[in-house]
PDB file of C-alpha atoms in Angstrom:
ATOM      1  CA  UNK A   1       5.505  19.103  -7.530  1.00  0.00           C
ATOM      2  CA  UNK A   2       2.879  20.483  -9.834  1.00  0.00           C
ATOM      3  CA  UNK A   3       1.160  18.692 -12.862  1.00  0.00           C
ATOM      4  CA  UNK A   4      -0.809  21.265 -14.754  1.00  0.00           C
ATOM      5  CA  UNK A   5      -2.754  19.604 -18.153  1.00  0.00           C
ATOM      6  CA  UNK A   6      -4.034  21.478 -20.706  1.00  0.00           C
ATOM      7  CA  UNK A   7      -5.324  21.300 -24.308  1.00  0.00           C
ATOM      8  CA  UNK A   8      -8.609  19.422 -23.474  1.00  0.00           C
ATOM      9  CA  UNK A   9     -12.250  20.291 -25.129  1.00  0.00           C
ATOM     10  CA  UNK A  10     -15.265  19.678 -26.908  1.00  0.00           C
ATOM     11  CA  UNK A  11     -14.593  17.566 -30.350  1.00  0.00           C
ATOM     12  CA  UNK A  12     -16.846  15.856 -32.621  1.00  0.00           C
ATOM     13  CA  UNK A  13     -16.025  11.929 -33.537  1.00  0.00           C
ATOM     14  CA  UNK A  14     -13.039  11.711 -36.474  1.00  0.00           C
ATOM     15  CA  UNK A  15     -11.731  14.600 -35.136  1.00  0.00           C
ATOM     16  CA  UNK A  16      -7.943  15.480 -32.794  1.00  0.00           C
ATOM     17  CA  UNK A  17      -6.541  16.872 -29.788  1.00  0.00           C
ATOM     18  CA  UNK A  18      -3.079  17.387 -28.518  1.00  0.00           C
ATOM     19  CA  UNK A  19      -2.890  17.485 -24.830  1.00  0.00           C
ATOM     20  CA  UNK A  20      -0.062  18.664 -22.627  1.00  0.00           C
ATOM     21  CA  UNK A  21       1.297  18.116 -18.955  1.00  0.00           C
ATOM     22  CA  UNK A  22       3.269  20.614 -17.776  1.00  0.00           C
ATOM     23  CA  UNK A  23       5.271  19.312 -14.458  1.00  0.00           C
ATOM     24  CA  UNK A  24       7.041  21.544 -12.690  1.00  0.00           C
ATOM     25  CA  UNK A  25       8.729  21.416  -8.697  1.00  0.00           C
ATOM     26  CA  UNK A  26      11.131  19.417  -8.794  1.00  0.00           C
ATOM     27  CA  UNK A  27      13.772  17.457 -11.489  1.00  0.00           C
ATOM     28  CA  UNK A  28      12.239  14.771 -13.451  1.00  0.00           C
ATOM     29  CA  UNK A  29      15.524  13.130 -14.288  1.00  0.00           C
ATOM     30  CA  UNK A  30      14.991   9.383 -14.904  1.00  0.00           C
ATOM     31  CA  UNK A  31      11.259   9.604 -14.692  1.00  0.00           C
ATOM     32  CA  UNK A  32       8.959   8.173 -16.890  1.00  0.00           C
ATOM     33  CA  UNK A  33       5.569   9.750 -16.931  1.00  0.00           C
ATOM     34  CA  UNK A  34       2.168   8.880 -18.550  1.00  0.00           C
ATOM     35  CA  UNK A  35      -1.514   9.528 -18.828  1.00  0.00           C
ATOM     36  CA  UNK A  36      -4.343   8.200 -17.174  1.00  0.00           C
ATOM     37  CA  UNK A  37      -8.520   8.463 -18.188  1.00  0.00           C
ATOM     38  CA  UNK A  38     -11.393   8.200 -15.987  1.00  0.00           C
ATOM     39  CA  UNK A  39     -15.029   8.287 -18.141  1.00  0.00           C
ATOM     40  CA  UNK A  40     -18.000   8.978 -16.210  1.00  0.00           C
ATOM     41  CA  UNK A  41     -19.572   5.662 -13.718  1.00  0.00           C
ATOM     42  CA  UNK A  42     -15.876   4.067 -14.467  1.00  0.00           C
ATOM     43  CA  UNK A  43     -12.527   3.528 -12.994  1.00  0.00           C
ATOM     44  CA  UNK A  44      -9.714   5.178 -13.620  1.00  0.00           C
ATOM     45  CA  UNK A  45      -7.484   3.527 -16.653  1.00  0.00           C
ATOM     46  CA  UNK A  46      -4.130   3.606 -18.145  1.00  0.00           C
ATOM     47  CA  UNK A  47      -3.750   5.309 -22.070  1.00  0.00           C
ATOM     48  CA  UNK A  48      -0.149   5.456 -22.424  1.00  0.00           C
ATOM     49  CA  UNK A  49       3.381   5.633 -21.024  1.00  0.00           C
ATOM     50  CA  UNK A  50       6.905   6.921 -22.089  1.00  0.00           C
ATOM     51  CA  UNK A  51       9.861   6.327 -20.232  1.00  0.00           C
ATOM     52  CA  UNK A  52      12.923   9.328 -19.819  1.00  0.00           C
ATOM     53  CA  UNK A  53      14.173   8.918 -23.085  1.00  0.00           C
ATOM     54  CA  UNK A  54      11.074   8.921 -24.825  1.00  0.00           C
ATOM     55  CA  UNK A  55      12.493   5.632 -26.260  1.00  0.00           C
ATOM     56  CA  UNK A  56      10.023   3.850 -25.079  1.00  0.00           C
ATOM     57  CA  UNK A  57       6.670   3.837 -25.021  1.00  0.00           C
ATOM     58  CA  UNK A  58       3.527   1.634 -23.847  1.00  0.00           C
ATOM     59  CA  UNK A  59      -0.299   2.449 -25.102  1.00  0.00           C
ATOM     60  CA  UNK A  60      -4.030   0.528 -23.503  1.00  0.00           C
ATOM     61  CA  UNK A  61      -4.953  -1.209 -26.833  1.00  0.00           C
ATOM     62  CA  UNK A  62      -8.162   1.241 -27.339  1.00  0.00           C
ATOM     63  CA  UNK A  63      -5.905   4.017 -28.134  1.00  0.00           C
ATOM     64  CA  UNK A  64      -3.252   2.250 -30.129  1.00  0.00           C
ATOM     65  CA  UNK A  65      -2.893   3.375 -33.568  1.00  0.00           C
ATOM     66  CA  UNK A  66      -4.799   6.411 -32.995  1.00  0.00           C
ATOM     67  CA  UNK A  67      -2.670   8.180 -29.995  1.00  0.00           C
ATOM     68  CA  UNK A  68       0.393   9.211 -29.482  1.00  0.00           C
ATOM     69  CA  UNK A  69       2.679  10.215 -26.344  1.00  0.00           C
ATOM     70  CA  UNK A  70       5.649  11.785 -26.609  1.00  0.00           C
ATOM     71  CA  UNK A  71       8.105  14.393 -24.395  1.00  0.00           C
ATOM     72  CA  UNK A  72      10.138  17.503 -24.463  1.00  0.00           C
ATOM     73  CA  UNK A  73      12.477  17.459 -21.152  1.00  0.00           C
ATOM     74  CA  UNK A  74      13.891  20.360 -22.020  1.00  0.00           C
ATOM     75  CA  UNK A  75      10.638  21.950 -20.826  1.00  0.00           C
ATOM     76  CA  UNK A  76       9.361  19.025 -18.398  1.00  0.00           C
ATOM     77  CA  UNK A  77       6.687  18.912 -20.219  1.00  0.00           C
ATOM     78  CA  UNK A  78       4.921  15.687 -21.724  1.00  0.00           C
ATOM     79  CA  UNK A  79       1.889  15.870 -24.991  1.00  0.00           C
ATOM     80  CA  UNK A  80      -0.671  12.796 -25.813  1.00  0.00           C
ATOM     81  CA  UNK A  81      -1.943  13.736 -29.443  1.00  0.00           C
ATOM     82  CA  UNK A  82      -5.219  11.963 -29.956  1.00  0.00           C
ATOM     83  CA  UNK A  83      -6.618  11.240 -33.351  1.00  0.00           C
ATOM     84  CA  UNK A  84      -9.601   9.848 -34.838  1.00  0.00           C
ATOM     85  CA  UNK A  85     -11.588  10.147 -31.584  1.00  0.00           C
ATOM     86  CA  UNK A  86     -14.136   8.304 -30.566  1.00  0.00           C
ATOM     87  CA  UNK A  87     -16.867   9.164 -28.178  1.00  0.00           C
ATOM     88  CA  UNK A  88     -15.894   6.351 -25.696  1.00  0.00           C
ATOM     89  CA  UNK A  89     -13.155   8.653 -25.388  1.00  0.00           C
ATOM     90  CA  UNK A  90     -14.484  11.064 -23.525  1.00  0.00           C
ATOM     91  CA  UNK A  91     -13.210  11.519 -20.291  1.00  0.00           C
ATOM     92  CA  UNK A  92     -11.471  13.187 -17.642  1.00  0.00           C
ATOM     93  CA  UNK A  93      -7.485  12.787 -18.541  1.00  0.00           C
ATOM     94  CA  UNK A  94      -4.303  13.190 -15.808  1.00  0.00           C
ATOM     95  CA  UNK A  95      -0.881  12.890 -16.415  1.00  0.00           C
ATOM     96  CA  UNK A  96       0.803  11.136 -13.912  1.00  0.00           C
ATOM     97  CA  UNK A  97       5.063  10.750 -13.064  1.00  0.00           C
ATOM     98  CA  UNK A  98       6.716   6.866 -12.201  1.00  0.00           C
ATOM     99  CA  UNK A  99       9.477   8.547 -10.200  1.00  0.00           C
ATOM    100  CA  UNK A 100      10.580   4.971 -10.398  1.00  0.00           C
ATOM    101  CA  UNK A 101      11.738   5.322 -14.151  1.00  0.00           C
ATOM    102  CA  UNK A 102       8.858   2.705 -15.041  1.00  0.00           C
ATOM    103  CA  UNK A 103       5.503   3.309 -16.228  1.00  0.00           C
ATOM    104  CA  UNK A 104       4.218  -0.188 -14.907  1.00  0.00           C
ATOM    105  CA  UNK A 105       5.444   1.244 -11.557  1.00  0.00           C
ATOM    106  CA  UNK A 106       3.995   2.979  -8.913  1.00  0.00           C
ATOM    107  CA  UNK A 107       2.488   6.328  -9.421  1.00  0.00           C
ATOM    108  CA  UNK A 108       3.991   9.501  -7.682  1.00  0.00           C
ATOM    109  CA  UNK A 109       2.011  12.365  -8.701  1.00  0.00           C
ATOM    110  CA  UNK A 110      -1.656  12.887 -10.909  1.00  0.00           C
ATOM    111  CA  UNK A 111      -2.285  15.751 -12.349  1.00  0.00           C
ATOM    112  CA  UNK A 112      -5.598  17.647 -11.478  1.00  0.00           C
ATOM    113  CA  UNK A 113      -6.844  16.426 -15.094  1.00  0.00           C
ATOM    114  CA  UNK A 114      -8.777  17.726 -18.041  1.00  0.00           C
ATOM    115  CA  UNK A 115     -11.817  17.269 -19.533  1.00  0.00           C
ATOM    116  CA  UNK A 116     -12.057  15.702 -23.131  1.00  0.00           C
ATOM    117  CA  UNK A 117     -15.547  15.407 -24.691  1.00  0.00           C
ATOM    118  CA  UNK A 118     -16.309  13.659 -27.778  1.00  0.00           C
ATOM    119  CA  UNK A 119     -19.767  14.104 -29.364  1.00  0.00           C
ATOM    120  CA  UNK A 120     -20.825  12.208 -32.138  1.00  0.00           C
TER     121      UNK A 120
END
């Protein structure tokens, strides 16, 4: 199985970025996938989640309102588009897959991540 992310970068404050996970290896029928950030010093946290469907969808509350995950199965491939960002924002971002179906579940596979840096 291979998670490749892409679409990270240099942004100033206010501004957006759409990220994308490509996965790729193996079917991802039933499995809900998400992304993770880890900022510099800190742990590792949970943005957002979306289960097969897409139907459903779970967000940390710092991103609510501003970022949104969605997914195109057709291509296995997952986006987070992230508006009005903030500098606290910056991080390193991974996609990750719940082979369980649940994005409170455990994690199968990360991503080797991309950088997002917000400047303000």
């Amino acid at each position: 199985v291979e998670l490749v992310e892409s679409g990270g970068g240099l942004v100033q404050a206010g501004g957006s970025l759409r990220l994308s996970c490509a996965a790729s290896g193996r079917t991802f029928s039933s499995s809900a996938m998400g992304w993770f950030r880890q900022a510099p010093a800190k742990e590792r946290e949970f943005v957002a989640g979306i289960n097969w469907t897409g139907g459903s969808t779970d967000y940390a509350d710092s991103v609510k309102g501003r970022f949104t995950i969605s997914r195109d199965n057709a291509n296995n491939t997952i986006f987070l588009q992230m508006n009005s960002l903030k500098p606290e924002d910056t991080a390193v971002y991974f996609c990750v897959v719940y082979y369980s179906g649940s994005y409170y579940g455990p994690i199968d596979y990360w991503g080797q991540g991309t950088q997002v840096t917000v400047s303000s």
